mmCIF file of C-alpha atoms in Angstrom:
data_model
loop_
_atom_site.group_PDB
_atom_site.id
_atom_site.type_symbol
_atom_site.label_atom_id
_atom_site.label_comp_id
_atom_site.label_asym_id
_atom_site.label_seq_id
_atom_site.Cartn_x
_atom_site.Cartn_y
_atom_site.Cartn_z
ATOM 1 C CA MET A 1 -5.678 23.812 -45.446
ATOM 2 C CA TRP A 2 -9.175 23.409 -44.942
ATOM 3 C CA LYS A 3 -9.185 20.101 -43.416
ATOM 4 C CA TRP A 4 -6.227 21.308 -41.195
ATOM 5 C CA SER A 5 -8.861 24.345 -39.862
ATOM 6 C CA LEU A 6 -11.811 21.804 -39.833
ATOM 7 C CA LEU A 7 -9.554 19.561 -37.410
ATOM 8 C CA ALA A 8 -8.939 21.629 -35.789
ATOM 9 C CA LEU A 9 -12.396 23.165 -35.021
ATOM 10 C CA GLY A 10 -13.301 19.875 -34.188
ATOM 11 C CA LEU A 11 -10.421 19.456 -31.440
ATOM 12 C CA GLY A 12 -11.401 22.820 -30.181
ATOM 13 C CA LEU A 13 -15.363 21.598 -29.854
ATOM 14 C CA LEU A 14 -14.340 18.697 -28.650
ATOM 15 C CA PHE A 15 -11.618 20.272 -25.829
ATOM 16 C CA ALA A 16 -14.839 22.940 -25.147
ATOM 17 C CA VAL A 17 -17.335 19.268 -24.288
ATOM 18 C CA LEU A 18 -14.588 17.772 -21.926
ATOM 19 C CA ALA A 19 -13.691 21.612 -19.985
ATOM 20 C CA TRP A 20 -17.938 21.660 -19.705
ATOM 21 C CA SER A 21 -18.886 17.587 -18.453
ATOM 22 C CA GLY A 22 -15.909 18.911 -15.859
ATOM 23 C CA LEU A 23 -16.810 21.374 -14.457
ATOM 24 C CA ARG A 24 -20.743 19.941 -14.939
ATOM 25 C CA ARG A 25 -19.535 17.911 -12.136
ATOM 26 C CA ARG A 26 -17.116 19.381 -10.323
ATOM 27 C CA SER A 27 -19.919 22.232 -9.533
ATOM 28 C CA SER A 28 -22.559 19.769 -8.429
ATOM 29 C CA TRP A 29 -19.768 19.921 -4.970
ATOM 30 C CA ARG A 30 -19.547 23.043 -4.703
ATOM 31 C CA ASP A 31 -21.085 23.321 -1.303
ATOM 32 C CA GLY A 32 -18.182 19.995 -0.159
ATOM 33 C CA GLU A 33 -15.283 20.075 2.008
ATOM 34 C CA LYS A 34 -12.504 18.658 0.526
ATOM 35 C CA LEU A 35 -10.870 15.713 3.420
ATOM 36 C CA TRP A 36 -8.591 13.060 3.951
ATOM 37 C CA GLY A 37 -10.832 9.826 5.220
ATOM 38 C CA GLN A 38 -9.362 6.531 5.861
ATOM 39 C CA VAL A 39 -11.381 3.347 4.855
ATOM 40 C CA MET A 40 -12.417 1.782 8.084
ATOM 41 C CA GLY A 41 -14.131 -1.015 6.837
ATOM 42 C CA VAL A 42 -15.503 -2.695 3.413
ATOM 43 C CA SER A 43 -17.996 -4.720 3.532
ATOM 44 C CA VAL A 44 -19.279 -7.088 0.584
ATOM 45 C CA THR A 45 -22.623 -8.799 -0.780
ATOM 46 C CA PRO A 46 -21.085 -11.082 -3.553
ATOM 47 C CA ALA A 47 -23.383 -11.852 -6.092
ATOM 48 C CA TRP A 48 -21.858 -15.324 -6.790
ATOM 49 C CA ASN A 49 -20.856 -16.965 -10.818
ATOM 50 C CA GLY A 50 -19.997 -20.587 -9.656
ATOM 51 C CA ALA A 51 -18.772 -22.110 -6.419
ATOM 52 C CA ASP A 52 -15.569 -20.167 -5.775
ATOM 53 C CA SER A 53 -16.289 -16.602 -8.310
ATOM 54 C CA MET A 54 -18.772 -13.627 -7.913
ATOM 55 C CA ASP A 55 -19.600 -10.409 -10.248
ATOM 56 C CA GLY A 56 -17.786 -7.833 -9.934
ATOM 57 C CA ASP A 57 -20.104 -5.680 -11.933
ATOM 58 C CA ARG A 58 -22.912 -7.329 -9.574
ATOM 59 C CA SER A 59 -21.841 -7.061 -6.068
ATOM 60 C CA PRO A 60 -22.315 -4.005 -3.691
ATOM 61 C CA ALA A 61 -19.955 -2.993 -1.454
ATOM 62 C CA ARG A 62 -20.452 -1.226 1.728
ATOM 63 C CA VAL A 63 -17.853 1.078 3.180
ATOM 64 C CA THR A 64 -17.110 2.894 6.168
ATOM 65 C CA LEU A 65 -14.525 5.736 6.423
ATOM 66 C CA ARG A 66 -13.430 7.782 9.156
ATOM 67 C CA LEU A 67 -13.106 11.630 9.316
ATOM 68 C CA SER A 68 -11.454 13.863 11.458
ATOM 69 C CA LEU A 69 -13.632 17.382 11.641
ATOM 70 C CA GLU A 70 -12.496 20.239 14.050
ATOM 71 C CA GLY A 71 -10.739 18.241 16.831
ATOM 72 C CA ARG A 72 -13.982 14.661 16.305
ATOM 73 C CA GLU A 73 -14.544 11.767 15.043
ATOM 74 C CA VAL A 74 -16.360 10.870 11.969
ATOM 75 C CA SER A 75 -17.918 7.652 10.993
ATOM 76 C CA LEU A 76 -19.601 7.591 7.461
ATOM 77 C CA GLN A 77 -20.636 4.897 4.906
ATOM 78 C CA LYS A 78 -21.837 4.962 1.244
ATOM 79 C CA ASP A 79 -22.151 1.792 -1.162
ATOM 80 C CA PHE A 80 -20.637 1.227 -3.680
ATOM 81 C CA PRO A 81 -22.758 -0.841 -6.783
ATOM 82 C CA LYS A 82 -18.955 -2.492 -7.901
ATOM 83 C CA VAL A 83 -17.143 -3.429 -5.795
ATOM 84 C CA LEU A 84 -13.911 -3.267 -7.971
ATOM 85 C CA ALA A 85 -14.695 1.071 -7.458
ATOM 86 C CA ALA A 86 -14.643 1.264 -3.758
ATOM 87 C CA PRO A 87 -11.573 2.291 -1.622
ATOM 88 C CA ALA A 88 -9.691 -0.740 0.201
ATOM 89 C CA LEU A 89 -9.731 -1.316 3.358
ATOM 90 C CA GLY A 90 -7.306 0.327 5.146
ATOM 91 C CA GLN A 91 -6.424 3.109 2.877
ATOM 92 C CA ARG A 92 -6.460 6.538 2.947
ATOM 93 C CA VAL A 93 -8.061 8.260 0.805
ATOM 94 C CA GLN A 94 -9.291 12.753 -0.344
ATOM 95 C CA VAL A 95 -13.249 12.825 -0.101
ATOM 96 C CA LEU A 96 -14.956 15.616 -1.142
ATOM 97 C CA TYR A 97 -17.871 15.576 2.867
ATOM 98 C CA ARG A 98 -20.519 17.679 2.405
ATOM 99 C CA ARG A 99 -22.841 18.532 6.238
ATOM 100 C CA SER A 100 -25.542 19.364 5.028
ATOM 101 C CA THR A 101 -27.018 15.815 4.053
ATOM 102 C CA GLY A 102 -23.809 14.042 5.288
ATOM 103 C CA GLU A 103 -23.507 12.957 2.086
ATOM 104 C CA TRP A 104 -19.252 12.501 0.474
ATOM 105 C CA ALA A 105 -18.077 11.175 -2.967
ATOM 106 C CA LEU A 106 -14.198 10.458 -3.722
ATOM 107 C CA TRP A 107 -12.587 13.306 -4.941
ATOM 108 C CA LYS A 108 -10.899 10.891 -7.532
ATOM 109 C CA ASN A 109 -14.351 10.867 -9.183
ATOM 110 C CA ILE A 110 -15.215 14.501 -8.649
ATOM 111 C CA ARG A 111 -11.801 16.201 -9.874
ATOM 112 C CA SER A 112 -11.988 17.487 -13.387
ATOM 113 C CA TRP A 113 -9.640 18.936 -15.637
ATOM 114 C CA TRP A 114 -11.337 21.400 -16.361
ATOM 115 C CA VAL A 115 -8.844 24.288 -16.618
ATOM 116 C CA LEU A 116 -6.822 22.811 -18.754
ATOM 117 C CA TRP A 117 -9.520 21.374 -21.680
ATOM 118 C CA ALA A 118 -10.842 25.021 -21.726
ATOM 119 C CA ILE A 119 -6.932 25.850 -22.163
ATOM 120 C CA LEU A 120 -7.080 23.389 -24.631
ATOM 121 C CA ALA A 121 -10.156 24.180 -26.960
ATOM 122 C CA ALA A 122 -9.069 28.071 -26.422
ATOM 123 C CA THR A 123 -5.438 27.115 -27.697
ATOM 124 C CA ALA A 124 -7.406 25.107 -30.890
ATOM 125 C CA VAL A 125 -9.897 27.600 -31.154
ATOM 126 C CA ALA A 126 -7.021 29.878 -31.960
ATOM 127 C CA VAL A 127 -5.303 27.467 -34.197
ATOM 128 C CA PHE A 128 -8.533 27.690 -36.455
ATOM 129 C CA LEU A 129 -9.085 31.007 -36.174
ATOM 130 C CA LEU A 130 -5.700 31.437 -37.603
ATOM 131 C CA LEU A 131 -5.402 28.874 -40.457
ATOM 132 C CA LEU A 132 -8.676 30.917 -41.368
ATOM 133 C CA LEU A 133 -7.543 34.134 -40.709
ATOM 134 C CA GLY A 134 -4.179 33.426 -42.604
ATOM 135 C CA GLY A 135 -3.907 30.535 -43.818
ATOM 136 C CA ARG A 136 -1.299 30.818 -46.656
ATOM 137 C CA THR A 137 0.345 32.800 -44.832
ATOM 138 C CA VAL A 138 0.808 30.226 -42.119
ATOM 139 C CA ALA A 139 1.307 27.434 -44.764
ATOM 140 C CA ALA A 140 4.287 29.359 -46.154
ATOM 141 C CA GLN A 141 5.636 30.119 -43.123
ATOM 142 C CA LEU A 142 5.412 26.119 -42.558
ATOM 143 C CA SER A 143 7.072 25.650 -44.610
ATOM 144 C CA ASP A 144 10.102 27.794 -44.836
ATOM 145 C CA TYR A 145 10.427 27.558 -41.126
ATOM 146 C CA THR A 146 13.632 25.884 -39.564
ATOM 147 C CA VAL A 147 15.690 25.680 -35.869
ATOM 148 C CA ASP A 148 19.103 28.185 -37.916
ATOM 149 C CA HIS A 149 15.921 30.219 -39.449
ATOM 150 C CA PRO A 150 13.341 30.100 -37.240
ATOM 151 C CA ASN A 151 9.519 32.163 -37.930
ATOM 152 C CA PRO A 152 6.368 33.257 -36.133
ATOM 153 C CA ALA A 153 4.301 29.650 -37.548
ATOM 154 C CA GLY A 154 6.513 26.919 -36.941
ATOM 155 C CA SER A 155 7.547 28.797 -33.456
ATOM 156 C CA GLY A 156 3.918 28.339 -32.779
ATOM 157 C CA LEU A 157 4.036 24.990 -34.140
ATOM 158 C CA ALA A 158 6.584 23.778 -31.995
ATOM 159 C CA LEU A 159 5.247 24.807 -28.986
ATOM 160 C CA LEU A 160 1.856 23.295 -29.192
ATOM 161 C CA VAL A 161 2.819 20.025 -29.781
ATOM 162 C CA GLY A 162 6.230 20.509 -27.659
ATOM 163 C CA PHE A 163 2.823 20.653 -24.735
ATOM 164 C CA GLY A 164 1.093 18.214 -26.207
ATOM 165 C CA ALA A 165 4.283 15.919 -25.686
ATOM 166 C CA GLY A 166 5.075 16.900 -22.937
ATOM 167 C CA ALA A 167 1.889 16.921 -21.105
ATOM 168 C CA THR A 168 1.367 13.744 -22.186
ATOM 169 C CA GLY A 169 4.902 12.439 -21.523
ATOM 170 C CA ALA A 170 4.266 13.644 -17.515
ATOM 171 C CA ALA A 171 0.359 12.319 -17.679
ATOM 172 C CA LEU A 172 2.013 8.246 -18.398
ATOM 173 C CA ALA A 173 4.972 8.777 -15.942
ATOM 174 C CA TRP A 174 2.242 9.175 -12.885
ATOM 175 C CA GLY A 175 -0.505 7.824 -14.415
ATOM 176 C CA LEU A 176 1.300 4.261 -15.801
ATOM 177 C CA PHE A 177 4.478 3.703 -14.978
ATOM 178 C CA LEU A 178 4.828 4.378 -11.659
ATOM 179 C CA PRO A 179 2.398 1.699 -10.510
ATOM 180 C CA VAL A 180 3.775 -0.519 -13.408
ATOM 181 C CA LEU A 181 7.081 0.327 -11.443
ATOM 182 C CA ARG A 182 5.578 -0.269 -8.088
ATOM 183 C CA ASP A 183 4.693 -3.318 -8.421
ATOM 184 C CA ALA A 184 7.348 -4.788 -10.579
ATOM 185 C CA PHE A 185 9.445 -4.260 -7.200
ATOM 186 C CA ARG A 186 6.324 -5.089 -5.242
ATOM 187 C CA PRO A 187 8.157 -8.052 -3.333
ATOM 188 C CA LEU A 188 11.707 -6.582 -2.676
ATOM 189 C CA ALA A 189 8.985 -3.950 -1.187
ATOM 190 C CA TRP A 190 8.187 -6.807 1.043
ATOM 191 C CA VAL A 191 10.903 -7.658 1.999
ATOM 192 C CA ALA A 192 12.422 -4.977 3.010
ATOM 193 C CA ARG A 193 9.657 -3.607 5.174
ATOM 194 C CA SER A 194 9.752 -7.236 6.952
ATOM 195 C CA LEU A 195 13.449 -6.832 7.822
ATOM 196 C CA LEU A 196 12.070 -3.522 9.049
ATOM 197 C CA GLY A 197 9.530 -4.862 11.069
ATOM 198 C CA GLN A 198 6.771 -2.928 9.482
ATOM 199 C CA TRP A 199 4.503 -6.003 9.002
ATOM 200 C CA GLU A 200 1.894 -6.992 11.725
ATOM 201 C CA PRO A 201 0.440 -10.395 10.098
ATOM 202 C CA ARG A 202 -3.033 -11.017 10.398
ATOM 203 C CA GLN A 203 -5.268 -14.832 10.124
ATOM 204 C CA ALA A 204 -8.298 -13.662 7.764
ATOM 205 C CA LYS A 205 -10.447 -16.365 5.494
ATOM 206 C CA PHE A 206 -10.880 -16.757 1.415
ATOM 207 C CA VAL A 207 -13.608 -15.491 0.571
ATOM 208 C CA GLY A 208 -13.611 -15.840 -3.626
ATOM 209 C CA TRP A 209 -12.396 -14.587 -6.883
ATOM 210 C CA VAL A 210 -13.713 -11.536 -8.281
ATOM 211 C CA GLN A 211 -14.195 -11.377 -11.893
ATOM 212 C CA GLU A 212 -14.052 -8.372 -14.355
ATOM 213 C CA SER A 213 -13.875 -8.207 -17.625
ATOM 214 C CA ASP A 214 -10.077 -6.883 -19.296
ATOM 215 C CA GLY A 215 -13.107 -4.743 -22.109
ATOM 216 C CA ASP A 216 -10.596 -8.477 -24.581
ATOM 217 C CA GLY A 217 -13.048 -11.106 -24.350
ATOM 218 C CA GLY A 218 -11.812 -12.591 -21.842
ATOM 219 C CA VAL A 219 -11.637 -12.012 -16.514
ATOM 220 C CA ARG A 220 -9.712 -10.645 -14.610
ATOM 221 C CA SER A 221 -10.013 -12.162 -10.841
ATOM 222 C CA TYR A 222 -8.456 -9.817 -7.766
ATOM 223 C CA PRO A 223 -8.798 -12.818 -4.450
ATOM 224 C CA LEU A 224 -11.242 -11.168 -1.375
ATOM 225 C CA PHE A 225 -10.233 -12.149 1.750
ATOM 226 C CA SER A 226 -12.111 -10.945 4.973
ATOM 227 C CA LEU A 227 -10.947 -10.508 8.134
ATOM 228 C CA GLY A 228 -15.189 -10.659 9.526
ATOM 229 C CA GLN A 229 -17.249 -8.179 11.155
ATOM 230 C CA GLY A 230 -17.676 -6.244 8.295
ATOM 231 C CA GLN A 231 -13.266 -5.221 6.830
ATOM 232 C CA ASP A 232 -13.198 -7.391 3.133
ATOM 233 C CA PHE A 233 -10.311 -6.353 1.203
ATOM 234 C CA PHE A 234 -7.645 -6.926 -2.139
ATOM 235 C CA PRO A 235 -4.669 -8.093 -1.097
ATOM 236 C CA ALA A 236 -2.179 -7.308 -4.184
ATOM 237 C CA VAL A 237 -1.763 -10.155 -5.846
ATOM 238 C CA THR A 238 0.093 -9.898 -9.325
ATOM 239 C CA ARG A 239 -0.817 -13.913 -10.828
ATOM 240 C CA GLN A 240 -3.937 -16.192 -9.744
ATOM 241 C CA LYS A 241 -3.125 -18.225 -7.277
ATOM 242 C CA HIS A 242 -4.666 -21.973 -5.733
ATOM 243 C CA PHE A 243 -7.121 -20.763 -3.144
ATOM 244 C CA ALA A 244 -9.748 -22.285 -2.101
ATOM 245 C CA PRO A 245 -13.264 -20.483 -0.342
ATOM 246 C CA GLY A 246 -12.727 -21.061 3.609
ATOM 247 C CA ASP A 247 -8.839 -21.434 3.576
ATOM 248 C CA ILE A 248 -7.582 -19.338 6.025
ATOM 249 C CA LEU A 249 -4.542 -17.682 5.700
ATOM 250 C CA THR A 250 -1.943 -14.670 6.353
ATOM 251 C CA VAL A 251 -1.569 -11.495 5.211
ATOM 252 C CA TYR A 252 0.088 -9.045 6.255
ATOM 253 C CA LYS A 253 -0.682 -5.402 8.054
ATOM 254 C CA SER A 254 1.377 -2.160 7.019
ATOM 255 C CA PRO A 255 1.388 0.726 9.352
ATOM 256 C CA LYS A 256 -1.013 2.062 7.031
ATOM 257 C CA GLY A 257 -3.404 0.166 7.356
ATOM 258 C CA ARG A 258 -2.916 -2.315 3.246
ATOM 259 C CA PHE A 259 -2.544 -5.599 3.605
ATOM 260 C CA SER A 260 -0.739 -7.602 1.616
ATOM 261 C CA LEU A 261 0.488 -11.245 0.743
ATOM 262 C CA GLU A 262 3.856 -12.833 0.967
ATOM 263 C CA PRO A 263 5.920 -12.973 -1.747
ATOM 264 C CA GLU A 264 5.805 -16.565 -2.771
ATOM 265 C CA PRO A 265 9.599 -17.383 -4.095
ATOM 266 C CA LEU A 266 8.317 -17.770 -8.442
ATOM 267 C CA ASP A 267 7.322 -13.720 -7.853
ATOM 268 C CA TYR A 268 11.848 -13.689 -7.018
ATOM 269 C CA LEU A 269 11.706 -15.245 -9.934
ATOM 270 C CA LEU A 270 9.997 -13.795 -12.680
ATOM 271 C CA LEU A 271 11.307 -9.684 -11.261
ATOM 272 C CA PRO A 272 13.360 -10.340 -14.422
ATOM 273 C CA LEU A 273 10.373 -9.789 -16.740
ATOM 274 C CA GLN A 274 8.305 -7.448 -14.492
ATOM 275 C CA LEU A 275 11.134 -5.349 -15.668
ATOM 276 C CA LEU A 276 10.703 -5.832 -18.831
ATOM 277 C CA PRO A 277 7.369 -3.416 -19.064
ATOM 278 C CA VAL A 278 9.078 -0.719 -16.384
ATOM 279 C CA PHE A 279 12.018 -0.418 -19.080
ATOM 280 C CA PHE A 280 9.947 0.170 -22.242
ATOM 281 C CA VAL A 281 7.390 2.252 -20.703
ATOM 282 C CA GLY A 282 9.957 4.475 -19.496
ATOM 283 C CA LEU A 283 11.912 5.054 -22.052
ATOM 284 C CA PHE A 284 8.473 5.896 -24.248
ATOM 285 C CA VAL A 285 8.092 7.682 -21.446
ATOM 286 C CA LEU A 286 11.783 9.450 -21.601
ATOM 287 C CA CYS A 287 11.270 9.883 -25.599
ATOM 288 C CA LEU A 288 8.263 11.602 -24.523
ATOM 289 C CA LEU A 289 9.081 14.542 -22.360
ATOM 290 C CA VAL A 290 12.480 14.975 -24.037
ATOM 291 C CA THR A 291 10.970 15.206 -26.523
ATOM 292 C CA GLY A 292 8.194 18.090 -25.094
ATOM 293 C CA ALA A 293 11.443 19.820 -23.723
ATOM 294 C CA PHE A 294 13.544 20.093 -26.519
ATOM 295 C CA LEU A 295 10.327 21.633 -29.102
ATOM 296 C CA LEU A 296 8.894 24.399 -25.851
ATOM 297 C CA TRP A 297 12.542 25.217 -25.729
ATOM 298 C CA THR A 298 13.301 25.189 -30.049
ATOM 299 C CA GLY A 299 9.319 26.738 -29.725
ATOM 300 C CA THR A 300 10.114 29.895 -27.220
ATOM 301 C CA THR A 301 13.621 30.261 -28.068
ATOM 302 C CA GLY A 302 12.211 30.860 -31.473
ATOM 303 C CA LEU A 303 9.562 32.683 -31.571
ATOM 304 C CA ALA A 304 11.375 35.300 -29.410
ATOM 305 C CA ALA A 305 13.260 35.791 -32.646
ATOM 306 C CA SER A 306 11.757 35.709 -34.494
ATOM 307 C CA LEU A 307 8.775 38.844 -33.178
#
């Protein structure tokens, strides 16, 4: 039982550190107003690696943001040291704006889950104290626990595991499944918008490939296009195409200001393969959510029956 107690204590300390770090990050922008803005310009300064590729970690970008503040339009600029960390041209982003200095920061970079981490830290510490003070009683209850004959310790463990499974499933559904689903159906979504007449064709020049390490010794490449006058952007491209610097291509602007290339026939042929990760990721997320819901229900009903 000591090893479980030490594990609970270690998790409690880890969650407490994460909560404190998130709280400090959020507190540094306590005087910032949360506003919505639109990216009106992105100007990239390439750090070339070769004839047609640049280092994404050494290529900065200057972003021009437009905010609506008390009925007037405000234009702000911010330099990002890494181009791939900058928001996309035409993207609507939520920012924190500090009126006293004119500074702004992306809300996603400041947003903190410190409340969640604090709850998890308190839960882990409570489990540690429970195991430390009543370890033998808890161990006996866990060994005797069944769904038909619940007890407080077993029901409490079911609640904890159910909460963890449900929270993980929800996070993966939002952060992994939805992006995978969106990427898989991107060609069909492009066709639907084209039929509705929502695309505005524009001429853009291919600048080069922005390269980023994938963490496994390989490199991911993203095509960089320019409309001129400080309007550089990355269209959604799922595989590397044969572009040469200086090529002029037709790109399409959505009503929301985002840019895209027209899908090629191969993109539609590869659609069944794109659905495979959607199926497996969706199945995994569904299993987590169903397991979490079942354990939460079992724990809640068991705790109510045993108290």
